[in-house]
Short mmCIF file of C-alpha atoms and ligand atoms in Angstrom, two decimals:
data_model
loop_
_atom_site.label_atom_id
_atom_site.label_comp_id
_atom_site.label_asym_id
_atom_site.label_seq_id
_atom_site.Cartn_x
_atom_site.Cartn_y
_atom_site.Cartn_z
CA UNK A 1 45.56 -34.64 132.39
CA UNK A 2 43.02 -36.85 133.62
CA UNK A 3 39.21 -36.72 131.54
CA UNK A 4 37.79 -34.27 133.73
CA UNK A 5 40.87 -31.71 133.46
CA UNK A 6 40.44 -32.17 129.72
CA UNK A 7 37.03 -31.48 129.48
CA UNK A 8 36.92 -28.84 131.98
CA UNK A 9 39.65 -27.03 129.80
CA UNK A 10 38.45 -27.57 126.71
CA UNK A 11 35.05 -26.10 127.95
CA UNK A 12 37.57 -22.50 128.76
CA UNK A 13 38.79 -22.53 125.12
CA UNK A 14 42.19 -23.59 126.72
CA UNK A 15 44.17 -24.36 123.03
CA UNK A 16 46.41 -26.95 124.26
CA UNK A 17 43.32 -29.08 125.46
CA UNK A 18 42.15 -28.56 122.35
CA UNK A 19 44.53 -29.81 120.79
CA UNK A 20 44.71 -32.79 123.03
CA UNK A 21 41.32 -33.63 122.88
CA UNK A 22 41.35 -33.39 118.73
CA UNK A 23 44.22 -36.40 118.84
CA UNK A 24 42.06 -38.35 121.09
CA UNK A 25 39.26 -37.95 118.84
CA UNK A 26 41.80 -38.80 115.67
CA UNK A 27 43.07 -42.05 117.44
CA UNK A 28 39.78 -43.16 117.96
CA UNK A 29 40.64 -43.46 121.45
CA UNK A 30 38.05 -44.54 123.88
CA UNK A 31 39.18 -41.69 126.12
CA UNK A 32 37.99 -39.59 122.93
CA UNK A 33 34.78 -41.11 123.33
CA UNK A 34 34.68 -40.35 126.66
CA UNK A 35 35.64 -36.77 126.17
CA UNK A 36 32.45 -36.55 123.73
CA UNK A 37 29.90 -37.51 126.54
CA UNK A 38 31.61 -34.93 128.81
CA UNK A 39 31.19 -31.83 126.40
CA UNK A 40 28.18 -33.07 124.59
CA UNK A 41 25.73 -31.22 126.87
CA UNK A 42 27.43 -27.58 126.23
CA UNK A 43 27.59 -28.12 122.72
CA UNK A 44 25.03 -26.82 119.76
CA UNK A 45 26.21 -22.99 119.78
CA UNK A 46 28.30 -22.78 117.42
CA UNK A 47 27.52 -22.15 113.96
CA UNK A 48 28.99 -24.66 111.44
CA UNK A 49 30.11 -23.38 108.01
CA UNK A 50 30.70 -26.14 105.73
CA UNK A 51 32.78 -25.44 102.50
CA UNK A 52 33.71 -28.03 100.04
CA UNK A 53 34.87 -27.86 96.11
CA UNK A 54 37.75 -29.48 93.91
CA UNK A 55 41.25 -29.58 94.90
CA UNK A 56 42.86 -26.22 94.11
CA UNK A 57 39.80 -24.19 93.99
CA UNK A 58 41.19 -21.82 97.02
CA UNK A 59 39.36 -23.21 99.83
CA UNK A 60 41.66 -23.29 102.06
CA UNK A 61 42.82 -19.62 101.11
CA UNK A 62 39.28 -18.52 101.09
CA UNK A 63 38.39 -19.88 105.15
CA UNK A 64 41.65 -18.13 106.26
CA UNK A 65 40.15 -15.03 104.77
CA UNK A 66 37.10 -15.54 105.92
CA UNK A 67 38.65 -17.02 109.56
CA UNK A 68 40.56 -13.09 109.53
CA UNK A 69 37.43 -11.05 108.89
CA UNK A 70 35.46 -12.70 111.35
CA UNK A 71 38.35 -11.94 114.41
CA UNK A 72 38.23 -9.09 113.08
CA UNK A 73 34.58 -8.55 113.73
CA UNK A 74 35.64 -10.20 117.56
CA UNK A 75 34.55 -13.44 116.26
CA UNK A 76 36.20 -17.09 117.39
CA UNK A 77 36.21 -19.54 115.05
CA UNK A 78 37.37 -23.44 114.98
CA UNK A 79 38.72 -24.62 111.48
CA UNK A 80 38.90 -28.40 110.67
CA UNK A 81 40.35 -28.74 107.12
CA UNK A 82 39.59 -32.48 105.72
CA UNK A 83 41.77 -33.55 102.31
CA UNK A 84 41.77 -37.09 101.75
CA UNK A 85 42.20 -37.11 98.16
CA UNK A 86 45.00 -34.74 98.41
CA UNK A 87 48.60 -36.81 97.38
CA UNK A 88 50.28 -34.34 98.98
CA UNK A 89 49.39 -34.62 102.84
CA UNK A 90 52.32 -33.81 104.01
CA UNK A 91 52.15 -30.09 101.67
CA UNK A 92 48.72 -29.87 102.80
CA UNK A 93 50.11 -30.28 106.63
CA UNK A 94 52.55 -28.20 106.30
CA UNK A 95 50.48 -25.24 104.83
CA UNK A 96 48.45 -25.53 108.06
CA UNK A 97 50.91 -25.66 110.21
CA UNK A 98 51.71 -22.08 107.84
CA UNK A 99 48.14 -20.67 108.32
CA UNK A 100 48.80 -21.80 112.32
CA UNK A 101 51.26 -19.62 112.30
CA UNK A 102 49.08 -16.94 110.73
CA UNK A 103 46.99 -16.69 113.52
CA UNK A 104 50.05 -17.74 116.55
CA UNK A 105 49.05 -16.33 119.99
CA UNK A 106 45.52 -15.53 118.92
CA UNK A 107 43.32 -17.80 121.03
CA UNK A 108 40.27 -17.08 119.27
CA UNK A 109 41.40 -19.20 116.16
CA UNK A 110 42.33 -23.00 116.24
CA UNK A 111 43.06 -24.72 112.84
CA UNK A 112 42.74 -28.44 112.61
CA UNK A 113 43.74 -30.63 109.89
CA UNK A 114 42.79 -34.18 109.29
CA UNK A 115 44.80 -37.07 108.49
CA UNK A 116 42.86 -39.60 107.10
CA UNK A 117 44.12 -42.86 107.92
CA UNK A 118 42.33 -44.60 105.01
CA UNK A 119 38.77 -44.83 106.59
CA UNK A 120 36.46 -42.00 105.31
CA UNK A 121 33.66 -42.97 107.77
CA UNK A 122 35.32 -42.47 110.30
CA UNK A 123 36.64 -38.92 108.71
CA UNK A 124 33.45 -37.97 108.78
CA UNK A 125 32.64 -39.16 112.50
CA UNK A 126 35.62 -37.92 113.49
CA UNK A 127 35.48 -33.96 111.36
CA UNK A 128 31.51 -34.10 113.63
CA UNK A 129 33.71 -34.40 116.63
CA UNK A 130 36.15 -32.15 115.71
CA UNK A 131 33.46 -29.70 115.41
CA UNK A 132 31.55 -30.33 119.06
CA UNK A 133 35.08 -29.48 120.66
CA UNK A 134 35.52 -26.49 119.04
CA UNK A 135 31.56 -25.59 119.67
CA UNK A 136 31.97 -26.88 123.35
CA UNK A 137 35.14 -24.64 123.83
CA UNK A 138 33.24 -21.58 123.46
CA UNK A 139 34.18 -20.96 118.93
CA UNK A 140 30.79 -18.79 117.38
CA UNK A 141 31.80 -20.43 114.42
CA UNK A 142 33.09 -23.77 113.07
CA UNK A 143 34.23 -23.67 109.78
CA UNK A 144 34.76 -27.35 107.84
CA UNK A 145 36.83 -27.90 104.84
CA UNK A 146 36.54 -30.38 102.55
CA UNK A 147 36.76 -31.29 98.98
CA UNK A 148 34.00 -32.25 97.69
CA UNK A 149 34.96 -35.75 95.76
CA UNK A 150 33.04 -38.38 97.71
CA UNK A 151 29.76 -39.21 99.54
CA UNK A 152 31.53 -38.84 102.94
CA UNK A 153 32.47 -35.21 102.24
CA UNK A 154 29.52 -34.57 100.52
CA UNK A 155 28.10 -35.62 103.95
CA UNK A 156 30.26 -33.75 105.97
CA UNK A 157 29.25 -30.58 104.33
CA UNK A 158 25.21 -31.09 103.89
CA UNK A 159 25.09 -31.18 108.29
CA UNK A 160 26.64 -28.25 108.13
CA UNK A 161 24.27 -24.93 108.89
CA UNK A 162 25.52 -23.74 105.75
CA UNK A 163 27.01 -25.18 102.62
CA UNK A 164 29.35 -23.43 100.49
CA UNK A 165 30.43 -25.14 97.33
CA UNK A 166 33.72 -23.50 95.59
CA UNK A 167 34.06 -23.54 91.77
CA UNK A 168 36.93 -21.85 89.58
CA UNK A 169 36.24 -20.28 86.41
CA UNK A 170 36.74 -22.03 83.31
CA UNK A 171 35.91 -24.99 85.21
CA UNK A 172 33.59 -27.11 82.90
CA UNK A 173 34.16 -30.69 84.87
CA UNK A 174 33.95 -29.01 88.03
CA UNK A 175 30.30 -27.42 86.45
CA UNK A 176 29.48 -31.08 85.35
CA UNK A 177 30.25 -32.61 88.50
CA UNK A 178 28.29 -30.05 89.91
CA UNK A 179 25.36 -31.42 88.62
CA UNK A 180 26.44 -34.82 89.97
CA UNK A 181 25.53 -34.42 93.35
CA UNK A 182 27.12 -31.18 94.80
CA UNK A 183 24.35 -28.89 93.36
CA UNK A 184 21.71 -29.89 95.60
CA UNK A 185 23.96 -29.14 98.73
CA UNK A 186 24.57 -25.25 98.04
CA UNK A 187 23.19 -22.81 99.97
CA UNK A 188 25.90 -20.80 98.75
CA UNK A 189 27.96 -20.80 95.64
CA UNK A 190 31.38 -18.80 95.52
CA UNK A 191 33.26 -18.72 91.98
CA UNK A 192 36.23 -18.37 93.26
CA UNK A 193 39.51 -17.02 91.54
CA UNK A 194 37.12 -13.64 90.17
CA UNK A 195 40.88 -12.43 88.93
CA UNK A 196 40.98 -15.28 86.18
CA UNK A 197 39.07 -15.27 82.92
CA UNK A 198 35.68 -16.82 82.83
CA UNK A 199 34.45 -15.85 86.05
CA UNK A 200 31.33 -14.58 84.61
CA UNK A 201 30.52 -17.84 81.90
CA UNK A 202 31.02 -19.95 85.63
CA UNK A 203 28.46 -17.47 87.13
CA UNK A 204 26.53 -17.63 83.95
CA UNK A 205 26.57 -21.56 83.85
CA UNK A 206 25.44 -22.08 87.69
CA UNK A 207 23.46 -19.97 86.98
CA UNK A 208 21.72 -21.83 83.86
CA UNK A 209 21.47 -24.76 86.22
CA UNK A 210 19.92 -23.22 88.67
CA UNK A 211 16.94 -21.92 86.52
CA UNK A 212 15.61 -25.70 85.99
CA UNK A 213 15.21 -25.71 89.37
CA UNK A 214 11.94 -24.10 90.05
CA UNK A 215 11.89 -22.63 94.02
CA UNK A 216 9.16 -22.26 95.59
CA UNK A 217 8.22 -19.00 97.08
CA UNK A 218 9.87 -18.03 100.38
CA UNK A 219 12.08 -20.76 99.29
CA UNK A 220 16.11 -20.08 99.77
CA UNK A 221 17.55 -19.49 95.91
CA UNK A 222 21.15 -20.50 96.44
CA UNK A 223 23.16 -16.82 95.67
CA UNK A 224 26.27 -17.17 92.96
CA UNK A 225 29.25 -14.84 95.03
CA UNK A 226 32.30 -14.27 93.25
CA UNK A 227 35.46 -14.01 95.06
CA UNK A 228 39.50 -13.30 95.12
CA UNK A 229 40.77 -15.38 97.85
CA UNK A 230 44.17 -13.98 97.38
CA UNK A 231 43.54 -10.66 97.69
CA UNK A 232 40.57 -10.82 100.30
CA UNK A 233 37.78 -9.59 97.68
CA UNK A 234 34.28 -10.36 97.95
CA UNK A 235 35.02 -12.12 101.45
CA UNK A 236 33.13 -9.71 103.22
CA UNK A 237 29.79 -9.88 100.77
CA UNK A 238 30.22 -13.61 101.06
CA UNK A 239 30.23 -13.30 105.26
CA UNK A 240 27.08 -10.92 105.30
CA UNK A 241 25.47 -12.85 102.62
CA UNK A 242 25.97 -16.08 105.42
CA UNK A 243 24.59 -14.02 107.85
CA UNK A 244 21.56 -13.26 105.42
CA UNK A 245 21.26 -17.48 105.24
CA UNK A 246 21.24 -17.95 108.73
CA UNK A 247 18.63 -15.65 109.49
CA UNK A 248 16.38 -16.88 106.56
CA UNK A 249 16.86 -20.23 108.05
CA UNK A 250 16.55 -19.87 111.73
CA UNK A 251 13.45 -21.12 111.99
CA UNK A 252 14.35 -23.92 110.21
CA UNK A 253 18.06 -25.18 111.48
CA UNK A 254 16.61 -27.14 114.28
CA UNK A 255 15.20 -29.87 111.58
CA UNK A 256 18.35 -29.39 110.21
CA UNK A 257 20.57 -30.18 113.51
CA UNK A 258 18.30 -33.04 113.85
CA UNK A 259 19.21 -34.22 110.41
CA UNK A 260 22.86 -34.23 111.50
CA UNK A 261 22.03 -35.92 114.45
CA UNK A 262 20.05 -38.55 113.02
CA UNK A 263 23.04 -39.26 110.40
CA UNK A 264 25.35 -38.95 113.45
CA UNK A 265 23.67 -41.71 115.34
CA UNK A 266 22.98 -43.97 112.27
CA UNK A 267 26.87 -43.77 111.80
CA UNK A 268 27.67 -44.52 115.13
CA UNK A 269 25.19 -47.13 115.70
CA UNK A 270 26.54 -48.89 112.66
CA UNK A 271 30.31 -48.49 113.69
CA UNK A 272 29.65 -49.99 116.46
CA UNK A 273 27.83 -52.99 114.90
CA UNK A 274 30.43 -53.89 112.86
CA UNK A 275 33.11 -53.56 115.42
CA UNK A 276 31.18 -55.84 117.69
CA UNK A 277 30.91 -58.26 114.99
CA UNK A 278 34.17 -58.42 113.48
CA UNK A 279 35.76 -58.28 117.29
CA UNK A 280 33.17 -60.38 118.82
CA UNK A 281 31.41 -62.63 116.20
CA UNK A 282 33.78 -63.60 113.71
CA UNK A 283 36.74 -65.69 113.76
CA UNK A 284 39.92 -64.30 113.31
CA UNK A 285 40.31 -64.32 109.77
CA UNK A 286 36.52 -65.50 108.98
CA UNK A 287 36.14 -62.11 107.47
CA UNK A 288 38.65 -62.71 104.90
CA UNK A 289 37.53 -65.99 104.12
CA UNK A 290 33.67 -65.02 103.67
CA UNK A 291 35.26 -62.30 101.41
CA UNK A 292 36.46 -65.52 99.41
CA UNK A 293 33.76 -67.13 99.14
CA UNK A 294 31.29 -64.05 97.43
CA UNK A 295 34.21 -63.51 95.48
CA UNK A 296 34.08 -67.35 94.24
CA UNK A 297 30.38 -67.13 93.83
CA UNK A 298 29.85 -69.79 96.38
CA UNK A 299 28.17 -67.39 98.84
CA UNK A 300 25.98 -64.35 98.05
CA UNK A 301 26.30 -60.98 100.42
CA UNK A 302 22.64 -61.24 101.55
CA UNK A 303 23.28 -64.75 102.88
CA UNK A 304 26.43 -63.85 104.28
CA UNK A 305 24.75 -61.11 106.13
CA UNK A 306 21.87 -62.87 107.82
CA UNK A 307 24.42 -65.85 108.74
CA UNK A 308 26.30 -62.57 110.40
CA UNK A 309 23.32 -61.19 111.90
CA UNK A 310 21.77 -64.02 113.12
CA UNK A 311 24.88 -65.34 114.86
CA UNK A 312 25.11 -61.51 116.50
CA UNK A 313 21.74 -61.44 117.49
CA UNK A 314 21.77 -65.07 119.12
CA UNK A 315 25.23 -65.44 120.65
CA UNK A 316 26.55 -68.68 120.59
CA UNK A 317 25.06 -69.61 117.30
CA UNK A 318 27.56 -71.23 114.55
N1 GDP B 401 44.49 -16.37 91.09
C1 GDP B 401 43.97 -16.77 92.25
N2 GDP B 401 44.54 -17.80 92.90
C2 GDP B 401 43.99 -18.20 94.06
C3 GDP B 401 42.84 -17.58 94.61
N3 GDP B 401 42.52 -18.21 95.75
C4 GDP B 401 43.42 -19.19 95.93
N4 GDP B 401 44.33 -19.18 94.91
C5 GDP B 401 45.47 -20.08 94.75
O1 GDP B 401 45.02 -21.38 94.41
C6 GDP B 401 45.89 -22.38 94.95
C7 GDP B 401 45.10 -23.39 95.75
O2 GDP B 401 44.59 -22.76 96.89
P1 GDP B 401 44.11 -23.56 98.18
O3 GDP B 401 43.48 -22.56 99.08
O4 GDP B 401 45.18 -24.41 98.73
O5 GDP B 401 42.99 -24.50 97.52
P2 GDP B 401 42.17 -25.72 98.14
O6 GDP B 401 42.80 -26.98 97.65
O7 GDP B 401 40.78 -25.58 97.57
O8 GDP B 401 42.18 -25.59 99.63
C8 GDP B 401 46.92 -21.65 95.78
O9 GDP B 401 48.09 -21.50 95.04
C9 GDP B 401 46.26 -20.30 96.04
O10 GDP B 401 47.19 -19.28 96.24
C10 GDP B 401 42.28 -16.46 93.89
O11 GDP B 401 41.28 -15.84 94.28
N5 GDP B 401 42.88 -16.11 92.72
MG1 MG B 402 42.73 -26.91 101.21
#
């Protein structure tokens, strides 16, 4: 398939271009890069749900719920599922591979997981990718998985139209970490496992931490929806009550696409940097060896950096 087949087919939804175009984007290939500039221009209409939370909350159970309703309602939707902390990639694989299966000969649904390869920055590039093939192939909606453990994911999640954070009753940590950094992303929050005891003191506790937060009028007050992944229950409320965000936010998600593509460009810009220097500048090994030296006290970072930088900046310079 040569780039222009590819992008031509992934622009007609065509799932095995799709899928093609996802593992160039994984490799970091630069015919993934290339692909990018192709379908850039006929991205930025589909809708990206971002929904994060601990390992084991039901994420994954609740966006194949979620994924079913909206074909239901004659929706198309791309899923990229992200787990890096999850020991058990190969499980977590092969349950996608299961919910694949779920949704076999529907062309309206493509599910994605990520490996991670040990470089979270270049998860999170590459889950922003992910999503502008699925948006360029024609999906309404994009929906990104993630668990919500690091900065990167955190990231991930807060471009996102809409951010869902996931919490299980009876979850105190999960409450506490809340407060850590993943309250101030939620547009929405879902308890999630409603069946199990507790649901209501995890309602009742997001719900204390939301009342030191004064809104302002007009403002968005993030809702508290309880769910049952497993059996499908509040799924719907949840969907309409996205709907409900997205319209209270219309005239507001262009500042918020910019956001993501500011952070998008940042990233980029700075990937790019440092492969320039550390393919270009530095000598083959002078990486290691300056990572010595901090270590030994002998240099400090800042120095290290404007050595870097100045050699970059004036090629040629020692
Ligand atoms: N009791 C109960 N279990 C659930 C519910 N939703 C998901 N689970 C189970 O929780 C486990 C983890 O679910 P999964 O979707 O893989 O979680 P993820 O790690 O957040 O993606 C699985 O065994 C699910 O069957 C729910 O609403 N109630
Ligand atoms: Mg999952």
């Amino acid at each position: 398939m040569t780039q222009a087949t590819l992008s031509e087919r992934v622009l007609t939804g065509d799932p095995r271009a799709i899928a093609r175009a996802i593992s160039l984007i994984e490799d970091e290939a630069p015919a993934g890069a290339e692909l990018i500039r192709r379908i850039f221009a006929r991205t930025g209409r589909a809708y990206l749900i971002g929904v994060t939370g601990p390992p084991g909350a039901g994420k994954s159970t609740l966006v194949d719920r979620m994924t079913a309703q909206l074909r239901k309602a004659g929706k198309t939707v791309g899923v990229v599922a992200v787990d890096p902390t999850s020991p058990y990639t190969g499980g977590a694989i092969l349950r996608d591979r299961v919910r694949m299966q779920a949704h076999a000969g529907d062309d309206g649904v493509f599910i994605r997981s990520m490996a991670t390869r040990g470089h979270l920055g270049g998860l999170a590039r590459a889950t922003g990718e992910v999503a502008a093939v699925f948006d360029a192939s024609g999906k309404d909606l994009v929906i990104i998985e993630t668990v919500g453990v690091g900065q990167d994911e955190v990231d991930i999640v807060r471009t996102a139209d809409v951010s869902i954070v996931t919490i299980v009753p009876g979850a105190g940590d999960e409450v506490q970490a809340l407060k850590a950094g993943l309250m101030e992303i939620a547009d929405i929050f879902v308890v999630n496992k409603a069946d199990r005891e507790g649901a209501d003191r995890t309602v009742s506790s997001i719900e204390a931490m939301l009342s030191l937060h004064t809104f302002a009028e007009g403002d968005w007050r993030p809702p508290i929806m309880k769910t049952e992944a497993i059996s499908g229950r509040g799924v719907p409320e949840l969907l309409e009550m996205i709907e409900r965000f997205r319209q209270h936010t219309a005239a507001t998600q262009g500042s918020r696409r910019r956001t993501r593509a500011e952070w998008r460009l940042r990233e980029l810009l700075g990937h790019r940097f440092l492969q320039h220097v550390e393919s270009q500048i530095l000598k083959a090994g002078e990486f290691e060896q300056i990572l010595d030296r901090i270590a030994k006290r002998e240099l400090d970072p800042y120095s290290a950096v404007d050595g870097i930088f100045q050699r970059t900046i004036t090629p040629g310079r020692e």
